[in-house]
mmCIF file with all atom_site columns, C-alpha atoms in Angstrom:
data_model
loop_
_atom_site.group_PDB
_atom_site.id
_atom_site.type_symbol
_atom_site.label_atom_id
_atom_site.label_alt_id
_atom_site.label_comp_id
_atom_site.label_asym_id
_atom_site.label_entity_id
_atom_site.label_seq_id
_atom_site.pdbx_PDB_ins_code
_atom_site.Cartn_x
_atom_site.Cartn_y
_atom_site.Cartn_z
_atom_site.occupancy
_atom_site.B_iso_or_equiv
_atom_site.pdbx_formal_charge
_atom_site.auth_seq_id
_atom_site.auth_comp_id
_atom_site.auth_asym_id
_atom_site.auth_atom_id
_atom_site.pdbx_PDB_model_num
ATOM 1  C CA . ARG A 1 1  ? 0.263   0.057   0.255   1.00 90.00 ? 123 ARG A CA 1
ATOM 2  C CA . GLU A 1 2  ? 2.903   2.043   0.893   1.00 92.00 ? 124 GLU A CA 1
ATOM 3  C CA . MET A 1 3  ? 4.345   1.615   -2.310  1.00 92.00 ? 125 MET A CA 1
ATOM 4  C CA . ALA A 1 4  ? 1.532   2.365   -3.975  1.00 92.00 ? 126 ALA A CA 1
ATOM 5  C CA . HIS A 1 5  ? 1.131   5.445   -2.201  1.00 93.00 ? 127 HIS A CA 1
ATOM 6  C CA . LEU A 1 6  ? 4.205   6.402   -3.466  1.00 94.00 ? 128 LEU A CA 1
ATOM 7  C CA . ALA A 1 7  ? 4.168   5.613   -7.047  1.00 93.00 ? 129 ALA A CA 1
ATOM 8  C CA . GLY A 1 8  ? 0.932   7.511   -7.224  1.00 91.00 ? 130 GLY A CA 1
ATOM 9  C CA . ALA A 1 9  ? 2.769   10.587  -5.727  1.00 94.00 ? 131 ALA A CA 1
ATOM 10 C CA . TYR A 1 10 ? 5.237   10.233  -7.943  1.00 92.00 ? 132 TYR A CA 1
ATOM 11 C CA . LEU A 1 11 ? 2.727   10.169  -11.045 1.00 91.00 ? 133 LEU A CA 1
ATOM 12 C CA . SER A 1 12 ? 0.841   13.232  -10.008 1.00 89.00 ? 134 SER A CA 1
ATOM 13 C CA . GLU A 1 13 ? 4.170   15.383  -9.607  1.00 90.00 ? 135 GLU A CA 1
ATOM 14 C CA . ALA A 1 14 ? 5.253   14.074  -13.280 1.00 88.00 ? 136 ALA A CA 1
ATOM 15 C CA . ARG A 1 15 ? 2.011   14.719  -14.567 1.00 86.00 ? 137 ARG A CA 1
ATOM 16 C CA . LYS A 1 16 ? 2.403   18.575  -13.279 1.00 88.00 ? 138 LYS A CA 1
ATOM 17 C CA . MET A 1 17 ? 5.897   18.622  -14.840 1.00 88.00 ? 139 MET A CA 1
ATOM 18 C CA . GLN A 1 18 ? 4.413   17.467  -18.143 1.00 85.00 ? 140 GLN A CA 1
ATOM 19 C CA . GLY A 1 19 ? 4.117   21.224  -19.460 1.00 87.00 ? 141 GLY A CA 1
ATOM 20 C CA . GLY A 1 20 ? 7.865   21.560  -19.544 1.00 90.00 ? 142 GLY A CA 1
ATOM 21 C CA . VAL A 1 21 ? 8.511   18.323  -21.916 1.00 86.00 ? 143 VAL A CA 1
ATOM 22 C CA . PRO A 1 22 ? 8.764   18.778  -25.605 1.00 89.00 ? 144 PRO A CA 1
ATOM 23 C CA . LYS A 1 23 ? 5.637   18.118  -27.748 1.00 81.00 ? 145 LYS A CA 1
ATOM 24 C CA . GLU A 1 24 ? 7.826   15.613  -29.622 1.00 82.00 ? 146 GLU A CA 1
ATOM 25 C CA . GLY A 1 25 ? 9.126   13.821  -25.994 1.00 82.00 ? 147 GLY A CA 1
ATOM 26 C CA . ARG A 1 26 ? 5.544   13.336  -24.731 1.00 80.00 ? 148 ARG A CA 1
ATOM 27 C CA . SER A 1 27 ? 5.049   10.018  -26.242 1.00 80.00 ? 149 SER A CA 1
ATOM 28 C CA . ALA A 1 28 ? 7.396   8.768   -23.933 1.00 82.00 ? 150 ALA A CA 1
ATOM 29 C CA . LEU A 1 29 ? 5.150   9.875   -20.682 1.00 83.00 ? 151 LEU A CA 1
ATOM 30 C CA . LEU A 1 30 ? 2.381   7.360   -22.076 1.00 81.00 ? 152 LEU A CA 1
ATOM 31 C CA . PRO A 1 31 ? 3.604   4.642   -19.652 1.00 82.00 ? 153 PRO A CA 1
ATOM 32 C CA . ALA A 1 32 ? 2.736   6.591   -17.023 1.00 85.00 ? 154 ALA A CA 1
ATOM 33 C CA . VAL A 1 33 ? -1.344  6.602   -17.879 1.00 82.00 ? 155 VAL A CA 1
ATOM 34 C CA . GLY A 1 34 ? -1.163  2.664   -17.718 1.00 80.00 ? 156 GLY A CA 1
ATOM 35 C CA . ALA A 1 35 ? 0.524   2.746   -14.098 1.00 85.00 ? 157 ALA A CA 1
ATOM 36 C CA . LEU A 1 36 ? -2.365  4.960   -12.973 1.00 86.00 ? 158 LEU A CA 1
ATOM 37 C CA . SER A 1 37 ? -4.815  3.130   -14.205 1.00 84.00 ? 159 SER A CA 1
ATOM 38 C CA . TYR A 1 38 ? -4.030  0.284   -12.311 1.00 83.00 ? 160 TYR A CA 1
ATOM 39 C CA . LEU A 1 39 ? -2.951  2.375   -9.212  1.00 89.00 ? 161 LEU A CA 1
ATOM 40 C CA . THR A 1 40 ? -6.762  3.397   -9.262  1.00 89.00 ? 162 THR A CA 1
ATOM 41 C CA . LYS A 1 41 ? -7.594  -0.472  -9.621  1.00 86.00 ? 163 LYS A CA 1
ATOM 42 C CA . LEU A 1 42 ? -5.560  -1.208  -6.787  1.00 88.00 ? 164 LEU A CA 1
ATOM 43 C CA . ASN A 1 43 ? -7.062  1.529   -4.648  1.00 92.00 ? 165 ASN A CA 1
ATOM 44 C CA . SER A 1 44 ? -10.334 0.387   -5.763  1.00 91.00 ? 166 SER A CA 1
ATOM 45 C CA . VAL A 1 45 ? -9.701  -3.162  -4.449  1.00 89.00 ? 167 VAL A CA 1
ATOM 46 C CA . GLY A 1 46 ? -8.443  -2.532  -0.720  1.00 93.00 ? 168 GLY A CA 1
ATOM 47 C CA . TYR A 1 47 ? -4.644  -2.973  -2.348  1.00 91.00 ? 169 TYR A CA 1
ATOM 48 C CA . ASP A 1 48 ? -5.331  -6.834  -2.901  1.00 88.00 ? 170 ASP A CA 1
ATOM 49 C CA . LEU A 1 49 ? -2.907  -7.761  -5.170  1.00 83.00 ? 171 LEU A CA 1
ATOM 50 C CA . PHE A 1 50 ? -4.796  -11.198 -5.912  1.00 82.00 ? 172 PHE A CA 1
ATOM 51 C CA . HIS A 1 51 ? -8.118  -9.710  -6.610  1.00 82.00 ? 173 HIS A CA 1
ATOM 52 C CA . GLU A 1 52 ? -10.516 -11.435 -8.938  1.00 81.00 ? 174 GLU A CA 1
ATOM 53 C CA . ASP A 1 53 ? -10.694 -7.432  -10.886 1.00 79.00 ? 175 ASP A CA 1
ATOM 54 C CA . LEU A 1 54 ? -7.019  -7.251  -10.776 1.00 76.00 ? 176 LEU A CA 1
ATOM 55 C CA . ILE A 1 55 ? -6.454  -10.390 -13.038 1.00 74.00 ? 177 ILE A CA 1
ATOM 56 C CA . ALA A 1 56 ? -6.854  -9.898  -15.994 1.00 61.00 ? 178 ALA A CA 1
ATOM 57 C CA . GLN A 1 57 ? -8.486  -11.828 -18.575 1.00 53.00 ? 179 GLN A CA 1
ATOM 58 C CA . ASP A 1 58 ? -6.127  -12.594 -21.129 1.00 51.00 ? 180 ASP A CA 1
ATOM 59 C CA . GLY A 1 59 ? -8.321  -13.139 -24.129 1.00 51.00 ? 181 GLY A CA 1
ATOM 60 C CA . LEU A 1 60 ? -8.556  -10.347 -27.686 1.00 55.00 ? 182 LEU A CA 1
ATOM 61 C CA . SER A 1 61 ? -11.769 -8.446  -26.034 1.00 61.00 ? 183 SER A CA 1
ATOM 62 C CA . SER A 1 62 ? -9.896  -7.825  -22.668 1.00 66.00 ? 184 SER A CA 1
ATOM 63 C CA . ARG A 1 63 ? -7.191  -6.347  -24.486 1.00 62.00 ? 185 ARG A CA 1
ATOM 64 C CA . LEU A 1 64 ? -8.784  -4.510  -27.163 1.00 65.00 ? 186 LEU A CA 1
ATOM 65 C CA . GLY A 1 65 ? -10.789 -3.121  -24.161 1.00 72.00 ? 187 GLY A CA 1
ATOM 66 C CA . ARG A 1 66 ? -7.862  -2.111  -22.248 1.00 70.00 ? 188 ARG A CA 1
ATOM 67 C CA . LEU A 1 67 ? -6.429  -0.565  -25.343 1.00 71.00 ? 189 LEU A CA 1
ATOM 68 C CA . GLY A 1 68 ? -9.407  1.378   -25.429 1.00 74.00 ? 190 GLY A CA 1
ATOM 69 C CA . ASN A 1 69 ? -8.952  2.827   -22.167 1.00 73.00 ? 191 ASN A CA 1
ATOM 70 C CA . THR A 1 70 ? -5.803  3.646   -22.615 1.00 74.00 ? 192 THR A CA 1
ATOM 71 C CA . PHE A 1 71 ? -6.341  5.550   -25.743 1.00 72.00 ? 193 PHE A CA 1
ATOM 72 C CA . SER A 1 72 ? -8.974  7.620   -23.510 1.00 73.00 ? 194 SER A CA 1
ATOM 73 C CA . LEU A 1 73 ? -6.660  8.269   -20.478 1.00 70.00 ? 195 LEU A CA 1
ATOM 74 C CA . THR A 1 74 ? -3.460  9.122   -22.828 1.00 70.00 ? 196 THR A CA 1
ATOM 75 C CA . ARG A 1 75 ? -5.483  12.376  -24.485 1.00 69.00 ? 197 ARG A CA 1
ATOM 76 C CA . ALA A 1 76 ? -6.405  13.199  -20.657 1.00 70.00 ? 198 ALA A CA 1
ATOM 77 C CA . TRP A 1 77 ? -2.929  12.663  -19.624 1.00 68.00 ? 199 TRP A CA 1
ATOM 78 C CA . LEU A 1 78 ? -1.599  14.837  -22.523 1.00 69.00 ? 200 LEU A CA 1
ATOM 79 C CA . THR A 1 79 ? -4.281  17.336  -22.952 1.00 71.00 ? 201 THR A CA 1
ATOM 80 C CA . GLY A 1 80 ? -5.068  17.696  -18.207 1.00 69.00 ? 202 GLY A CA 1
ATOM 81 C CA . VAL A 1 81 ? -8.599  17.477  -19.723 1.00 60.00 ? 203 VAL A CA 1
ATOM 82 C CA . PHE A 1 82 ? -10.667 14.889  -17.599 1.00 52.00 ? 204 PHE A CA 1
#
């Protein structure tokens, strides 16, 4: 739990500083979107790493769903609009 809070704090700080990153380099920040999403899910299940909601199905529909969520979150991350 402590590590998740610390990671969330670092990601929040990075988000505040993203304005200083050149537009061409912002794609390097994209993995943070998935990490932030996972931390939010982890928080919602009480930091239980083995909760069934965190254990991803490895099917195609699950992967496509996660990809769609990532694209949506990416736009929010880069624009600051939620």
